[in-house]
Coordinates of C-alpha atoms in Angstrom, one line a residue:
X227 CA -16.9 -24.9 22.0
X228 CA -13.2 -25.8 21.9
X229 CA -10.8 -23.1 20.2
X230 CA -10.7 -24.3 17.2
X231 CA -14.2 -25.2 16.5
X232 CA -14.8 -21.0 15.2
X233 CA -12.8 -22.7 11.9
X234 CA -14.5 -25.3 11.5
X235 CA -17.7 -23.6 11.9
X236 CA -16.0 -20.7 9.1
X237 CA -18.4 -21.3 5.5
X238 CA -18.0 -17.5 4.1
X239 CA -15.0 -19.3 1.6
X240 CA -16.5 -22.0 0.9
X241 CA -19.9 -20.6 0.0
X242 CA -18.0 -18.7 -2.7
X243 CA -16.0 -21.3 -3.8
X244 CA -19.5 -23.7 -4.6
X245 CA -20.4 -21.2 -6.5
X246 CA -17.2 -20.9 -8.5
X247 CA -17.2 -17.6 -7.5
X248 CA -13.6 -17.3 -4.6
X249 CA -10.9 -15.5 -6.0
X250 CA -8.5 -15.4 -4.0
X251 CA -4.9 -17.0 -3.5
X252 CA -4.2 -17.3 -7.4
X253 CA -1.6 -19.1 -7.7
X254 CA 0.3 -17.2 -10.5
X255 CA 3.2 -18.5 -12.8
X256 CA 6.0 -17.0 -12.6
X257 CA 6.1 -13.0 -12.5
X258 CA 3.0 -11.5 -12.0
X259 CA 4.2 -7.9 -11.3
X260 CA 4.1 -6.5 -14.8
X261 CA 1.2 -5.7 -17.5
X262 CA 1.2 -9.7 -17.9
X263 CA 1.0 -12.6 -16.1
X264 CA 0.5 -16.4 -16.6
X265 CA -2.3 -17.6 -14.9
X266 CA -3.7 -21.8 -15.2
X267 CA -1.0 -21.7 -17.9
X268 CA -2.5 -18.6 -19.4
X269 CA -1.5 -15.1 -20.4
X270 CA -3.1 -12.4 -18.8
X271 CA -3.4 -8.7 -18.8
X272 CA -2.8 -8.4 -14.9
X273 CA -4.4 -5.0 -13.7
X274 CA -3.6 -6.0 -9.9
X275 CA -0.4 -5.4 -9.2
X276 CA 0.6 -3.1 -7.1
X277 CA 4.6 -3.0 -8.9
X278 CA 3.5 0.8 -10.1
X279 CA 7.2 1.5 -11.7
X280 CA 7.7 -2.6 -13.2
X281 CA 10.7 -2.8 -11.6
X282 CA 10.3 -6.2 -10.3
X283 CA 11.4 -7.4 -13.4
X284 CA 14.1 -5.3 -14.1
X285 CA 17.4 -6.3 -14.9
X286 CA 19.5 -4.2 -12.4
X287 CA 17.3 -5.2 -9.7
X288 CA 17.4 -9.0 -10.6
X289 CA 21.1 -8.9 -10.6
X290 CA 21.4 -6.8 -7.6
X291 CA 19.3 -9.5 -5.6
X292 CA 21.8 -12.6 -7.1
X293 CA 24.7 -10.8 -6.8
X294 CA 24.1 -10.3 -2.5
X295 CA 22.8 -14.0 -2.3
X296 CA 26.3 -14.8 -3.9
X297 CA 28.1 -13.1 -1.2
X298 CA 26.0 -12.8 1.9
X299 CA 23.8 -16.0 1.6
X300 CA 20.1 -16.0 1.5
X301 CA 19.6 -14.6 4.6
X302 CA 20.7 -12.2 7.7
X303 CA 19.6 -15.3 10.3
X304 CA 19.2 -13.0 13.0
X305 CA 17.8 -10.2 14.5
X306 CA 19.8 -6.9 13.4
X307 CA 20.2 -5.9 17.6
X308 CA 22.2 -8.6 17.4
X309 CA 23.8 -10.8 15.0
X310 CA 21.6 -10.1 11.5
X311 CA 22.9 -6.1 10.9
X312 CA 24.5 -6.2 7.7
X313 CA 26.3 -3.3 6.1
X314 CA 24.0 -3.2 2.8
X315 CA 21.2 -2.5 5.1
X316 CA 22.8 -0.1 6.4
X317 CA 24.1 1.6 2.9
X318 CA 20.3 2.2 2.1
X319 CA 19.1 3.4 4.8
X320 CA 21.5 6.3 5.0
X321 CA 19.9 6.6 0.8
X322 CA 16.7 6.4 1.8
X323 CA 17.1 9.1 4.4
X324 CA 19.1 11.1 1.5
X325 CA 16.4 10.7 -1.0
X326 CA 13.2 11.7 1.4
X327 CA 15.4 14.0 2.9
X328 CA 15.6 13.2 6.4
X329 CA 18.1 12.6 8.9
X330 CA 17.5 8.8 8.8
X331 CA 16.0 5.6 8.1
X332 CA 14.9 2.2 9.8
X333 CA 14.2 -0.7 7.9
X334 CA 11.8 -3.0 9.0
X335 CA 10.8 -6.9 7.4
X336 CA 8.0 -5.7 5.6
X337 CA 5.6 -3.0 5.2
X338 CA 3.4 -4.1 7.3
X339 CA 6.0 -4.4 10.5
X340 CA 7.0 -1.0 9.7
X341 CA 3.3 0.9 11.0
X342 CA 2.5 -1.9 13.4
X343 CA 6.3 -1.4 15.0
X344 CA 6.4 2.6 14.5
X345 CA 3.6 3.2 16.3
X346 CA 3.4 1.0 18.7
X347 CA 6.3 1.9 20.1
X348 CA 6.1 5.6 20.1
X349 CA 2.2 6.0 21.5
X350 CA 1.8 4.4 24.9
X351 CA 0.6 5.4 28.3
X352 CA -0.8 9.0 28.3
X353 CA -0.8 9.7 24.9
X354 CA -3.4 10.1 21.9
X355 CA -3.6 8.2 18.2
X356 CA -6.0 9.9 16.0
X357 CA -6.3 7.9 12.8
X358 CA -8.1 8.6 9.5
X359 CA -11.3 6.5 9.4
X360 CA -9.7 4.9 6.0
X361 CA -6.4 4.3 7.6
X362 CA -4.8 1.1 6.4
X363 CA -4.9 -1.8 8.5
X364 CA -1.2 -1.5 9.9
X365 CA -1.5 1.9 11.1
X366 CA -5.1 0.5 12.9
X367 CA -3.2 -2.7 14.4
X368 CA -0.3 -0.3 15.3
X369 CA -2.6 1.9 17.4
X370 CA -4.3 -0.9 18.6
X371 CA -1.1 -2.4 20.1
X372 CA -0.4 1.0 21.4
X373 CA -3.9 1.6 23.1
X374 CA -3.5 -1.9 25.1
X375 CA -0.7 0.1 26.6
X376 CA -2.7 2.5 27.6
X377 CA -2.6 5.1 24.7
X378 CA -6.2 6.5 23.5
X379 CA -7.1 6.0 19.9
X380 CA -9.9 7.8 18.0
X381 CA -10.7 8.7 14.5
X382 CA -11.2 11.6 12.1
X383 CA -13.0 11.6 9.1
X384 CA -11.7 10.4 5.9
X385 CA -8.9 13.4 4.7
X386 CA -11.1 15.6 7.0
X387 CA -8.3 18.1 8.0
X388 CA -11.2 20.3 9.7
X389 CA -12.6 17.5 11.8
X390 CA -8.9 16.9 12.8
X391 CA -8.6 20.2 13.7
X392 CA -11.4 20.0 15.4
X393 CA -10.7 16.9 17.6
X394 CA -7.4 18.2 18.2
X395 CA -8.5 21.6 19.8
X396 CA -10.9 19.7 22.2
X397 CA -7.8 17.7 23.9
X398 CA -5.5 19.0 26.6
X399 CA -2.2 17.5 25.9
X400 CA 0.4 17.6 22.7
X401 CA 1.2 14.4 22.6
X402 CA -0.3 13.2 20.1
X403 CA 0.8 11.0 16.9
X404 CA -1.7 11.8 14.0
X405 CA -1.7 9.3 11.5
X406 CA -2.9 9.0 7.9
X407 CA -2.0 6.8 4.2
X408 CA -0.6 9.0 1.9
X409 CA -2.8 7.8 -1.1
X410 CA -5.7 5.0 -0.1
X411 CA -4.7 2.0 -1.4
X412 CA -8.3 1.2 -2.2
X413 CA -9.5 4.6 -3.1
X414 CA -6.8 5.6 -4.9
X415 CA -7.4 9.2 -3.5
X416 CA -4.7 11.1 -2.5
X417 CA -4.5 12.8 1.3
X418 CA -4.6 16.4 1.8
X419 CA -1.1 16.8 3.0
X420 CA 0.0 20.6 3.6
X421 CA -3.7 21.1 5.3
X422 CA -2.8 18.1 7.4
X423 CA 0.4 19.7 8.0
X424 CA -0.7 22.9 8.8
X425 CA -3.4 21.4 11.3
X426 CA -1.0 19.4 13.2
X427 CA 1.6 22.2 13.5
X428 CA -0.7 24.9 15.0
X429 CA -1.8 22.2 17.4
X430 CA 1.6 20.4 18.2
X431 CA 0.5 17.0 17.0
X432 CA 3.0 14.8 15.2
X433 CA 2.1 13.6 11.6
X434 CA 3.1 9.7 10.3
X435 CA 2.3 9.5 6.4
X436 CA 2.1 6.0 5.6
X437 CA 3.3 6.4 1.5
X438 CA 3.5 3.1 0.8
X439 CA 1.6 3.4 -2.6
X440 CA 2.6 6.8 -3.4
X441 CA 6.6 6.7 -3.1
X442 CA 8.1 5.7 -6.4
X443 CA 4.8 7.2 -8.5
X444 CA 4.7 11.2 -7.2
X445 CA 6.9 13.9 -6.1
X446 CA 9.4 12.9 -8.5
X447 CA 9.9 9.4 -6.4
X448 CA 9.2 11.1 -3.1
X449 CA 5.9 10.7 -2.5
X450 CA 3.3 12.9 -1.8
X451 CA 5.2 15.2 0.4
X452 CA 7.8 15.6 -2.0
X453 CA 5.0 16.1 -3.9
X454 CA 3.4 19.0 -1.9
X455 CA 6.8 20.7 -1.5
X456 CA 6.8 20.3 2.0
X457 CA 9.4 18.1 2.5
X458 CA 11.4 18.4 6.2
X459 CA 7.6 19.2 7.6
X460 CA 6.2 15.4 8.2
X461 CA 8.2 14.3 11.5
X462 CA 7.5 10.5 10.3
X463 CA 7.1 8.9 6.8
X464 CA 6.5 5.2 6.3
X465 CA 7.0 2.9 3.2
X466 CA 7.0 -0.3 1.6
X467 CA 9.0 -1.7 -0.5
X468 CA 6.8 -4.3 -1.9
X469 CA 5.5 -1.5 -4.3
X470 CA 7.3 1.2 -5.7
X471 CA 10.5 -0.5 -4.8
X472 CA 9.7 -4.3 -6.1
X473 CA 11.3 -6.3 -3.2
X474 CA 9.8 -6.7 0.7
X475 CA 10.6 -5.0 3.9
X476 CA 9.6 -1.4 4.5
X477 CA 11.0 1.5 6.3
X478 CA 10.3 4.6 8.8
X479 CA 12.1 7.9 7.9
X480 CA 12.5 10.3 11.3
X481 CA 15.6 12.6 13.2
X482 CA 18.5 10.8 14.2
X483 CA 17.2 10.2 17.6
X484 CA 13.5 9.0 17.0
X485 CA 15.4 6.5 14.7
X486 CA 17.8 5.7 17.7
X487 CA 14.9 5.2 19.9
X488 CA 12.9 2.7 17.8
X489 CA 16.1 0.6 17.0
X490 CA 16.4 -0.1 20.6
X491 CA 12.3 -0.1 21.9
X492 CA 10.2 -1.8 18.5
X493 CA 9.1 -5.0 18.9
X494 CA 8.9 -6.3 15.8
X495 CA 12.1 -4.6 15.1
X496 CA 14.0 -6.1 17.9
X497 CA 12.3 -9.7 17.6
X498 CA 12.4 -10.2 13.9
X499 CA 15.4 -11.5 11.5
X500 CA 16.9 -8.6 9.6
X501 CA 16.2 -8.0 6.0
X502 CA 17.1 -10.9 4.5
X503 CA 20.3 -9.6 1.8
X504 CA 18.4 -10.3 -1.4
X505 CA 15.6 -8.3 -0.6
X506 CA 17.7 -5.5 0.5
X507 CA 19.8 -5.5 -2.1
X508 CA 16.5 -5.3 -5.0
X509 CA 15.5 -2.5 -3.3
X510 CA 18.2 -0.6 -3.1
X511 CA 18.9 -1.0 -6.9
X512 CA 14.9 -0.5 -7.3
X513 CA 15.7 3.4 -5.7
X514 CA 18.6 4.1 -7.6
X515 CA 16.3 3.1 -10.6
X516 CA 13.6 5.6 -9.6
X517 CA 16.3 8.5 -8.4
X518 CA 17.7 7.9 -11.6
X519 CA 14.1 8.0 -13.5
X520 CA 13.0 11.3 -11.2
X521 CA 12.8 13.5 -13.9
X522 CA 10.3 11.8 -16.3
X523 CA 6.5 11.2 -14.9
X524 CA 5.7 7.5 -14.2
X525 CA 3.9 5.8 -16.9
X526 CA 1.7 4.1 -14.7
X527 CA 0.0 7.7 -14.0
X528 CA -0.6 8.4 -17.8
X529 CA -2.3 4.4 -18.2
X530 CA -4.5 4.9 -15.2
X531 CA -5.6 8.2 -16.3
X532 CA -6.4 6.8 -19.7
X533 CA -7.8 3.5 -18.3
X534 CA -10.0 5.6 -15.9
X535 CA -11.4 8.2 -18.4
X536 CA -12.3 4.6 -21.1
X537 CA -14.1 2.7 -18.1
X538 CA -16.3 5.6 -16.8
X539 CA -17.0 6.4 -21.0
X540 CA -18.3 2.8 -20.9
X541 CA -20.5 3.5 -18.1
X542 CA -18.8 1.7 -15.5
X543 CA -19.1 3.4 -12.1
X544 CA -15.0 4.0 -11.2
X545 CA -14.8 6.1 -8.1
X546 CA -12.4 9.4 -8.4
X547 CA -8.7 9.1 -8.1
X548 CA -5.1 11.1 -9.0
X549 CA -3.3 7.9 -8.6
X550 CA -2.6 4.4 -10.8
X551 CA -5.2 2.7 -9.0
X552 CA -8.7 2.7 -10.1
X553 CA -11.6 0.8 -8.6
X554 CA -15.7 -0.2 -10.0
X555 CA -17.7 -0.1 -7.7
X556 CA -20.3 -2.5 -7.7
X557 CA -23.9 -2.4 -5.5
X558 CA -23.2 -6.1 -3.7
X559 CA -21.0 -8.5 -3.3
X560 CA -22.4 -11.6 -6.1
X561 CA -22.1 -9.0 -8.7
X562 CA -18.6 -8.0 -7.8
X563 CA -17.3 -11.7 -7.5
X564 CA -19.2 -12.3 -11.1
X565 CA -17.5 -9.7 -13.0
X566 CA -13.9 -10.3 -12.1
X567 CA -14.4 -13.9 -12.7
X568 CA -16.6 -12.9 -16.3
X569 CA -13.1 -10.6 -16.7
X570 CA -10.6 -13.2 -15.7
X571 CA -12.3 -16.1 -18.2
X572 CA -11.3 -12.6 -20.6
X573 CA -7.7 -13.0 -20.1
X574 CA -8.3 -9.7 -17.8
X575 CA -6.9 -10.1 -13.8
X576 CA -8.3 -7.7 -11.1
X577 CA -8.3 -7.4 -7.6
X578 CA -12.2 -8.2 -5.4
X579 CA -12.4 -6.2 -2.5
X580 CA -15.0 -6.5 -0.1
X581 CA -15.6 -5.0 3.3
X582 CA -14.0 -4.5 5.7
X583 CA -10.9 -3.7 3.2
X584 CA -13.0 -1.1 1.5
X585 CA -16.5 0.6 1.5
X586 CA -18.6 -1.3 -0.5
X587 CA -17.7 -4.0 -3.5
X588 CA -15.3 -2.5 -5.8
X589 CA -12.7 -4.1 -8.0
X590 CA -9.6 -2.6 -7.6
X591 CA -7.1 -2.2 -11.0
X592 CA -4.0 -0.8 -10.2
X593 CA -1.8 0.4 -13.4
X594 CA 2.0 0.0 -13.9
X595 CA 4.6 1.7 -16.4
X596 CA 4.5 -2.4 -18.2
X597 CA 0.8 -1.0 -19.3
X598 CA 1.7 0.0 -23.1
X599 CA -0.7 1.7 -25.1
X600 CA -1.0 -1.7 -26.6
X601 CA -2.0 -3.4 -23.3
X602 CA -4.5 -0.6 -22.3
X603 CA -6.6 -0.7 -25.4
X604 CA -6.6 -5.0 -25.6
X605 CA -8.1 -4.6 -21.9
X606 CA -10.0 -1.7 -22.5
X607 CA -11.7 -4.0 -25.3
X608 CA -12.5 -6.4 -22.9
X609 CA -14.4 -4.4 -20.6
X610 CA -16.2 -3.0 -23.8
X611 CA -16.9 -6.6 -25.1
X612 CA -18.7 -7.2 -21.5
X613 CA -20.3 -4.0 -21.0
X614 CA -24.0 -5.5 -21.8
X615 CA -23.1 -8.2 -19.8
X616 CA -21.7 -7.1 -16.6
X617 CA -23.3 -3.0 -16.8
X618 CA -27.2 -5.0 -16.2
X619 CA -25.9 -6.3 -12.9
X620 CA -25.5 -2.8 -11.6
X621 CA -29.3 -2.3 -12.5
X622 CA -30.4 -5.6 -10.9
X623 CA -28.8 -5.4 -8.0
X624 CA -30.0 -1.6 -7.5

């Protein structure tokens, strides 16, 4: 078998495509990070987005982003070691360290880089990653590139702070990075922070929070530390921008020195283009907008609760969560792919999720502040509409 015959031999997309059943790569048009989106030339209530404050479409964000392609071009066109530093990356990571209240920040080109070049480069020969089980898939490829230079990685159980505890007394050394989401992104479940904290202290580990999904939404802005009031505690918080902060690229927060010694030792820091200047530019506007807004509780957290609280009155079955996103959970994977197609022929878009993303068949809504009252209760009466439809397939499939 020659390399590439494994893709020719690959059927699991087509098989759901026959069926008219694939639903992935949409191809929306135009904006798709608010409540709506135009789909095959349709509106649609889009309950997939993951733009939790609707800033992608803000004004001050949009002209933040044209107004840095007008002076610095569309891009840094190197890496930041060398030629691609600019100074408006620079101007918001010294914000970004001000508002999460660390000593400084490291911007990375996407979320995703961020974990896979933060731990990689700190956990290495001799030292220990112990990951949550649910961990996302950055902080798993991050530990994976760090174990094939010859660091051990093992698990804990899913915001298990005693079976942390418990792996962390049975090891001999204190080096050890401890890593963990701050809120799933397919759960929607929030990690137990100050036990984490507290575990990791008495044993000397270091804790990485990956927040991607929860900076912008708790904490007043700050996450789910700020949230837990323990901020100057976590030694490493991660982020995205791609949420929260409606542009790409992401960031570690650390000291001054672990910040030094990843600019000059991660990979996929050294080897990648800088930010390119629109992208850093939307973000930075997209934090002022949320410092700005740090008072008033995010919208999105008020919609999801409602949402959540309707679909489970329905008789849906929508797994527990404190967060905007909500996932149905479905018994296999042809009832799942049916109902968000039945939903999407609705004028409803949500996210399929399938193993090994998630446990199970679930799919996943995530709420934004663009989810007016209005919105809610149009969507809310889809799902209603469908109930004796799509509720039977839970029984049949059981």
């Amino acid at each position: 078998m020659d390399l590439l015959e494994k893709c020719r031999a690959y059927v699991r997309a087509d098989e759901a495509r026959d069926v008219g059943l694939y639903p992935y790569y949409p191809a929306f048009q135009g904006p798709a990070g608010g409540g709506k989106a135009v789909l095959d030339g349709a509106d649609i209530c889009m309950l997939g987005s993951n733009d939790y404050r609707a800033l992608s479409a803000n004004r001050q964000v949009i002209g933040a982003a044209q107004d840095a392609i007008a002076l610095y071009g569309t891009s840094a066109a190197g890496s930041r070691l060398l030629n691609g530093n600019l100074d408006l990356h620079e101007e918001l990571e010294a914000d970004l360290a001000d508002f999460f209240g660390y000593e400084a920040a490291l911007i990375f080109s996407s979320g995703y880089m961020t974990n896979l070049g933060v731990v990689s480069a700190l956990a290495g020969r001799g030292d220990q990653v112990l990951l949550d089980e649910r961990a996302h898939a950055s902080l798993v490829d991050g530990a994976q590139l760090a174990k094939a230079s010859g660091a051990a990685v093992r698990w804990f159980g899913h915001s298990d702070p005693h079976d942390l505890a418990r792996q962390l007394a049975a090891t001999s050394t204190t080096s050890i990075l401890v890593a963990t989401d701050g809120v799933f992104s397919m759960e929607g479940d929030l990690a137990p922070v100050a036990e984490l904290v507290a575990v990791c202290e008495e044993y000397g580990a270091t804790l990485l929070i990956d927040d991607a999904h929860g900076v912008g939404v708790f904490g007043r802005g700050r996450g789910v530390i700020g949230q837990a009031g323990l901020q100057g505690r976590v030694p490493l918080m991660t982020l995205t921008f791609s949420k929260s902060l409606a542009s790409q690229g992401g960031a570690v927060l650390a000291d001054a020195k672990t910040i030094d010694f990843l600019r000059h030792t991660s990979r996929p820091q050294i080897f990648s283009s800088g930010l390119s200047p629109a992208d850093t530019s939307a973000a930075h506007a997209a934090l002022r907008e949320i410092r700005r807004r740090a008072e008033a509780e995010p919208d999105a957290l008020e919609a999801a609760e409602h949402l959540r609280r309707a679909l489970d009155a329905l008789g849906y079955d929508v797994a527990g969560g404190a967060g905007p996103v909500i996932t149905v959970r479905f018994p296999d994977q042809t009832s799942m792919l049916s109902a968000q197609q039945i939903l999407l022929e609705c004028g409803v878009y949500t996210n399929a999720v399938l193993p090994p993303a998630c446990e199970g068949y679930r799919l996943r809504i995530a709420c934004t502040d663009a989810h007016t009252p209005d919105v809610l209760e149009a969507a809310i009466g889809v799902f209603a509409s469908l109930r004796e439809e799509l509720l039977p397939r839970y029984r049949e499939a059981a």
